[in-house]
Coordinates of C-alpha atoms and ligand atoms in Angstrom, one line a residue:
X192 CA 3.2 6.4 -17.4
X193 CA -0.4 6.5 -18.6
X194 CA -3.1 4.2 -17.1
X195 CA -6.4 5.2 -18.5
X196 CA -6.9 8.8 -17.4
X197 CA -3.9 8.8 -15.0
X198 CA -0.8 10.3 -16.4
X199 CA 2.3 10.3 -14.1
X200 CA 6.0 11.2 -14.5
X201 CA 8.1 9.1 -12.0
X202 CA 5.0 8.4 -9.8
X203 CA 5.3 7.3 -6.2
X204 CA 2.5 5.0 -5.2
X205 CA 1.1 3.7 -1.9
X206 CA 1.1 -0.1 -1.9
X207 CA -2.1 -2.0 -1.0
X208 CA -1.7 -3.4 2.5
X209 CA -4.3 -5.5 4.3
X210 CA -5.5 -3.9 7.5
X211 CA -3.3 -0.9 6.8
X212 CA -4.4 0.9 3.7
X213 CA -7.9 1.6 4.8
X214 CA -9.6 4.9 3.9
X215 CA -8.1 7.1 6.7
X216 CA -4.5 5.9 6.0
X217 CA -5.0 6.3 2.3
X218 CA -6.2 9.9 2.8
X219 CA -3.2 10.7 5.0
X220 CA -0.8 9.3 2.3
X221 CA -2.7 11.0 -0.5
X222 CA -2.4 14.4 1.3
X223 CA 1.3 13.8 1.8
X224 CA 1.8 13.2 -2.0
X225 CA 1.1 9.6 -2.9
X226 CA 0.2 9.6 -6.6
X227 CA -2.0 6.5 -6.6
X228 CA -3.5 4.8 -3.5
X229 CA -4.9 1.3 -3.4
X230 CA -7.5 -0.4 -1.2
X231 CA -6.5 -3.4 0.8
X232 CA -7.0 -6.6 -1.2
X233 CA -10.6 -7.5 -1.5
X234 CA -11.7 -11.2 -1.6
X235 CA -13.7 -11.9 -4.8
X236 CA -15.5 -14.8 -3.2
X237 CA -16.6 -12.7 -0.3
X238 CA -17.8 -10.0 -2.7
X239 CA -19.9 -12.3 -4.8
X240 CA -21.3 -14.0 -1.6
X241 CA -22.5 -10.5 -0.6
X242 CA -20.3 -10.0 2.5
X243 CA -21.0 -6.4 3.7
X244 CA -17.6 -6.2 5.4
X245 CA -15.8 -7.2 2.2
X246 CA -17.8 -4.7 0.1
X247 CA -16.9 -1.9 2.5
X248 CA -13.2 -2.4 1.8
X249 CA -13.8 -1.1 -1.7
X250 CA -15.4 2.2 -0.7
X251 CA -13.3 5.3 -1.3
X252 CA -13.7 9.1 -1.4
X253 CA -13.4 11.3 -4.5
X254 CA -10.5 13.1 -2.7
X255 CA -8.5 9.9 -2.9
X256 CA -8.3 9.8 -6.7
X257 CA -6.5 8.4 -8.5
X258 CA -7.4 5.2 -6.5
X259 CA -7.3 1.5 -7.3
X260 CA -9.4 -1.2 -5.9
X261 CA -7.4 -4.4 -5.6
X262 CA -9.2 -7.8 -5.9
X263 CA -8.0 -11.3 -5.5
X264 CA -9.2 -14.8 -6.0
X265 CA -8.6 -18.0 -8.0
X266 CA -12.1 -18.6 -9.3
X267 CA -12.9 -17.1 -12.7
X268 CA -16.6 -16.5 -12.0
X269 CA -15.9 -14.8 -8.6
X270 CA -13.2 -12.6 -10.2
X271 CA -15.6 -11.7 -13.0
X272 CA -18.3 -10.8 -10.5
X273 CA -15.8 -8.9 -8.3
X274 CA -14.6 -6.9 -11.4
X275 CA -18.3 -6.0 -12.2
X276 CA -18.9 -4.9 -8.6
X277 CA -15.6 -2.9 -8.4
X278 CA -16.3 -1.3 -11.7
X279 CA -19.7 0.0 -10.5
X280 CA -17.8 2.2 -8.0
X281 CA -15.8 3.7 -10.9
X282 CA -12.3 3.6 -9.4
X283 CA -9.5 4.8 -11.6
X284 CA -8.2 1.3 -11.9
X285 CA -8.8 -2.3 -10.7
X286 CA -5.7 -4.2 -9.6
X287 CA -5.4 -8.0 -9.6
X288 CA -3.4 -9.4 -6.7
X289 CA -1.1 -12.1 -7.9
X290 CA 1.5 -11.6 -5.3
X291 CA 0.1 -12.5 -1.9
X292 CA 2.3 -15.1 -0.3
X293 CA 0.2 -16.1 2.6
X294 CA -0.5 -19.8 2.7
X295 CA -4.3 -19.5 2.9
X296 CA -4.3 -17.4 -0.3
X297 CA -1.3 -18.8 -2.3
X298 CA -2.0 -22.5 -1.7
X299 CA -5.6 -22.0 -2.8
X300 CA -4.6 -20.9 -6.3
X301 CA -4.9 -17.2 -5.7
X302 CA -2.4 -14.4 -5.1
X303 CA 1.2 -15.6 -5.7
X304 CA -0.2 -19.1 -6.2
X305 CA -1.0 -18.0 -9.7
X306 CA 2.7 -17.8 -10.4
X307 CA 2.7 -21.6 -10.4
X308 CA 0.0 -21.7 -13.1
X309 CA 0.5 -19.0 -15.7
X310 CA -2.3 -20.1 -18.0
X311 CA -4.6 -19.7 -15.0
X312 CA -3.2 -16.3 -14.2
X313 CA -3.7 -15.3 -17.9
X314 CA -7.3 -16.4 -17.8
X315 CA -7.9 -14.5 -14.6
X316 CA -6.3 -11.4 -16.1
X317 CA -8.4 -11.7 -19.3
X318 CA -11.6 -12.4 -17.3
X319 CA -11.1 -9.3 -15.2
X320 CA -10.1 -7.1 -18.1
X321 CA -13.2 -8.3 -20.0
X322 CA -15.5 -7.6 -17.0
X323 CA -14.1 -4.2 -16.0
X324 CA -15.2 -0.8 -17.3
X325 CA -11.9 0.8 -16.0
X326 CA -8.3 0.0 -16.7
X327 CA -6.9 -3.2 -15.0
X328 CA -3.4 -3.5 -13.6
X329 CA -1.7 -6.5 -12.0
X330 CA 0.6 -6.9 -9.0
X331 CA 2.9 -9.9 -8.6
X332 CA 6.3 -11.1 -7.6
X333 CA 9.3 -12.2 -9.5
X334 CA 8.3 -15.9 -9.4
X335 CA 7.3 -18.7 -7.0
X336 CA 10.9 -19.4 -6.0
X337 CA 14.4 -18.6 -7.1
X338 CA 14.4 -21.5 -9.6
X339 CA 11.2 -20.5 -11.3
X340 CA 11.4 -16.8 -12.1
X341 CA 9.2 -16.1 -15.1
X342 CA 8.5 -12.5 -14.7
X343 CA 9.4 -11.5 -18.2
X344 CA 6.9 -14.1 -19.5
X345 CA 4.3 -12.8 -17.1
X346 CA 4.9 -9.3 -18.4
X347 CA 4.3 -10.4 -22.0
X348 CA 1.2 -12.2 -21.0
X349 CA -0.1 -9.1 -19.2
X350 CA 0.5 -7.0 -22.2
X351 CA -1.3 -9.5 -24.4
X352 CA -4.2 -9.8 -22.0
X353 CA -4.8 -6.0 -22.0
X354 CA -3.3 -5.3 -18.5
X355 CA -2.5 -1.5 -18.3
X356 CA 0.5 -1.7 -15.9
X357 CA 2.4 -4.3 -14.0
X358 CA 3.6 -3.9 -10.4
X359 CA 6.5 -6.2 -9.4
X360 CA 7.4 -6.8 -5.8
X361 CA 11.0 -7.8 -6.5
X362 CA 11.0 -10.9 -4.4
X363 CA 9.8 -14.5 -4.9
X364 CA 6.9 -16.0 -3.1
X365 CA 9.3 -18.1 -1.1
X366 CA 10.9 -15.0 0.3
X367 CA 7.8 -13.6 1.9
X368 CA 8.7 -10.2 3.0
X369 CA 12.3 -11.0 3.9
X370 CA 15.6 -11.5 2.0
X371 CA 17.1 -9.3 -0.6
X372 CA 15.0 -7.7 -3.3
X373 CA 16.3 -8.2 -6.8
X374 CA 15.6 -5.2 -9.0
X375 CA 17.7 -6.5 -11.9
X376 CA 14.7 -8.1 -13.6
X377 CA 13.1 -4.8 -14.2
X378 CA 15.3 -3.6 -17.1
X379 CA 14.9 -7.0 -18.7
X380 CA 11.1 -6.6 -18.5
X381 CA 11.3 -3.0 -19.9
X382 CA 13.5 -4.2 -22.7
X383 CA 11.1 -7.1 -23.6
X384 CA 7.7 -5.5 -23.2
X385 CA 6.2 -2.1 -23.9
X386 CA 4.2 -1.9 -20.6
X387 CA 4.3 0.5 -17.7
X388 CA 6.2 -1.2 -14.8
X389 CA 5.9 -0.2 -11.2
X390 CA 8.7 -1.4 -8.9
X391 CA 8.0 -2.4 -5.3
X392 CA 10.0 -3.8 -2.4
X393 CA 12.2 -2.2 0.3
X394 CA 11.9 1.3 -1.0
X395 CA 11.9 3.4 2.2
X396 CA 14.0 6.5 1.7
X397 CA 14.1 9.3 -0.9
X398 CA 17.5 8.0 -1.9
X399 CA 16.1 4.5 -2.5
X400 CA 13.4 6.1 -4.7
X401 CA 16.0 7.9 -6.8
X402 CA 18.2 4.8 -7.0
X403 CA 15.4 2.5 -8.1
X404 CA 14.3 4.9 -10.9
X405 CA 18.0 5.3 -12.0
X406 CA 18.9 1.6 -11.8
X407 CA 15.8 0.1 -13.4
X408 CA 14.2 2.5 -15.8
X409 CA 10.8 1.8 -14.2
X410 CA 7.8 4.0 -14.7
X411 CA 6.8 4.4 -11.1
X412 CA 7.7 3.1 -7.6
X413 CA 5.4 1.7 -5.0
X414 CA 6.0 2.0 -1.2
X415 CA 4.4 -0.2 1.5
X416 CA 6.1 -0.5 4.9
X417 CA 8.2 2.6 4.3
X418 CA 4.9 4.6 4.3
X419 CA 3.7 3.0 7.5
X420 CA 6.8 4.2 9.5
X421 CA 7.0 7.5 7.6
X422 CA 4.0 8.7 5.6
X423 CA 6.0 11.8 4.7
X424 CA 8.1 9.7 2.4
X425 CA 6.0 10.7 -0.6
X426 CA 6.6 14.4 -0.1
X427 CA 10.2 13.9 0.9
X428 CA 11.0 11.7 -2.1
X429 CA 9.3 14.0 -4.6
X430 CA 11.2 17.0 -3.2
X431 CA 14.4 15.0 -3.5
X432 CA 13.7 13.9 -7.1
X433 CA 12.9 17.5 -8.1
X434 CA 15.7 19.4 -6.3
X435 CA 18.4 16.9 -5.1
X436 CA 17.8 18.3 -1.6
X437 CA 16.6 16.4 1.4
X438 CA 13.6 17.8 3.4
X439 CA 14.1 17.4 7.2
X440 CA 12.5 14.5 8.9
X441 CA 9.1 15.1 10.4
X442 CA 9.4 16.6 13.9
X443 CA 7.8 15.2 17.1
X444 CA 5.1 18.0 16.7
X445 CA 4.4 17.0 13.2
X446 CA 4.2 13.3 14.1
X447 CA 1.8 13.9 16.9
X448 CA -0.3 16.3 14.8
X449 CA -0.6 13.7 12.1
X450 CA -1.5 11.0 14.6
X451 CA -4.3 13.2 15.9
X452 CA -5.6 13.8 12.4
X453 CA -5.4 10.1 11.7
X454 CA -7.4 9.4 14.8
X455 CA -10.0 12.0 13.7
X456 CA -10.4 10.4 10.3
X457 CA -10.6 6.9 11.8
X458 CA -13.3 7.9 14.2
X459 CA -15.2 9.8 11.4
X460 CA -15.2 6.9 9.0
X461 CA -15.3 3.9 11.3
X462 CA -17.1 5.1 14.4
X463 CA -15.4 5.8 17.7
X464 CA -14.7 2.4 19.1
X465 CA -13.6 0.7 15.8
X466 CA -11.7 3.8 14.8
X467 CA -9.7 3.9 18.0
X468 CA -9.0 0.2 18.0
X469 CA -8.0 0.0 14.4
X470 CA -5.6 3.0 14.8
X471 CA -3.6 1.0 17.4
X472 CA -1.5 -0.7 14.8
X473 CA -0.3 2.7 13.5
X474 CA 1.2 3.9 16.8
X475 CA 4.5 2.2 16.4
X476 CA 5.0 3.7 12.9
X477 CA 3.9 7.2 13.7
X478 CA 5.8 7.4 16.9
X479 CA 8.9 5.6 15.7
X480 CA 12.2 7.1 16.9
X481 CA 10.6 9.3 19.5
X482 CA 11.7 9.1 23.1
X483 CA 9.9 6.5 25.3
X484 CA 7.9 5.2 22.3
X485 CA 7.2 1.8 23.7
X486 CA 5.8 3.2 27.0
X487 CA 3.7 5.8 25.2
X488 CA 2.4 3.1 22.9
X489 CA 1.4 0.9 25.8
X490 CA -0.4 3.7 27.4
X491 CA -2.3 4.7 24.3
X492 CA -3.3 1.0 23.8
X493 CA -5.5 1.0 26.9
X494 CA -7.9 3.7 25.6
X495 CA -11.1 2.9 23.7
X496 CA -12.3 6.5 23.2
X497 CA -10.7 9.3 21.3
X498 CA -10.7 12.1 23.9
X499 CA -8.2 10.5 26.4
X500 CA -5.9 9.6 23.5
X501 CA -5.9 13.3 22.3
X502 CA -5.2 14.4 25.9
X503 CA -2.4 11.9 26.3
X504 CA -0.8 13.0 23.1
X505 CA -1.0 16.7 24.1
X506 CA 0.6 15.9 27.5
X507 CA 3.3 13.9 25.8
X508 CA 4.2 16.8 23.5
X509 CA 4.4 19.2 26.4
X510 CA 6.8 16.8 28.2
X511 CA 9.1 16.1 25.2
X512 CA 9.1 19.2 23.0
X513 CA 12.2 21.3 23.5
X514 CA 11.5 24.0 25.9
X515 CA 12.3 27.6 24.9
X516 CA 15.7 28.6 26.3
X517 CA 15.9 31.6 28.7
X518 CA 17.3 34.7 27.0
Ligands
FMN735 C1 0.8 -5.7 6.5 C2 0.9 -5.9 5.1 C3 -0.3 -6.2 4.3 C4 -0.2 -6.4 2.9 N1 -1.3 -6.6 2.2 C5 -1.2 -6.6 0.8 C6 -2.4 -6.6 0.0 O1 -3.5 -6.5 0.5 N2 -2.3 -6.6 -1.3 C7 -1.0 -6.6 -1.9 O2 -0.9 -6.6 -3.1 N3 0.1 -6.6 -1.2 C8 0.0 -6.6 0.2 N4 1.2 -6.5 0.9 C9 2.5 -6.4 0.2 C10 2.8 -5.0 -0.1 O3 1.9 -4.4 -0.9 C11 4.2 -4.9 -0.7 O4 4.2 -5.6 -1.9 C12 5.3 -5.4 0.2 O5 5.1 -5.0 1.6 C13 6.7 -5.0 -0.2 O6 6.8 -3.6 -0.3 P1 7.5 -2.7 0.9 O7 8.9 -3.3 1.1 O8 7.5 -1.3 0.3 O9 6.7 -2.9 2.1 C14 1.1 -6.4 2.3 C15 2.2 -6.1 3.1 C16 2.1 -5.9 4.4 C17 3.4 -5.6 5.2

């Protein structure tokens, strides 16, 4: 798959996730092998209004490249302005969110709401492509509901509008994040349209990655929640694709070491208090499957500074790491 200057063979991408794929988490996933990382979705109205907090969501480091800035909105002028502002930061691509199912977004004619008005989606796509100096991709769902799946039509529209790649979360808006994904539309898109297609939805293991590539003929896969519970998935899946062998799961020591590094990055880029508080949502994922996880999580939640968290994690490791056996 080629998107502007990005060239990938069976790429494995980190999905954009609000409040999750901030700079520290993107760096973690990048270092563990994610081929493209995306910012959280950025509200175009907020950007053109000059909201500092919204603008900050677009900031990224050179180390993250290739990186995409995702924008959303239903207003043409705002989306045009947002595309200009995102372009100024020179990301590797700008992605248009046409998949957000949340009522506040979808019912206001943005996100997945655009699936109910394809001419509007097309105009948004053309507007953003016209205003951007970098390639533009689009992320959407199969359709609004099971009776209105028009993803092949959307793919044709994207190609005609100059979209460089299409990501499909293989659910409808009605399904939210639940219910079965349906990958069977992907081969139909690939047959109908010459456009890179990225498959998303319920890909959580290296076997899932291989199965989705084999079953759909897609160009890349995108992982969201699977990376939150296991950021090693990128490295593990690449190894499995290349060798057919499974890497072992991350050990308790590796999980704790990565959590400490995540804390360090959070504090470095957000300041101590915000960094510590915003890391809280990651404890469950990083510590998943470890002994006494809910108690440790509760204990970690009470801290607002980094030092006691680091101490606590070190003590936790001493308690639960296997002790050397006497000879
Ligand atoms: C907490 C959370 C936040 C999300 N925020 C975004 C977002 O900002 N932009 C977007 O395109 N999708 C967003 N999504 C959807 C994911 O990108 C992805 O499409 C969805 O989770 C399905 O993939 P998965 O099964 O690999 O998680 C979000 C999902 C979650 C769970």
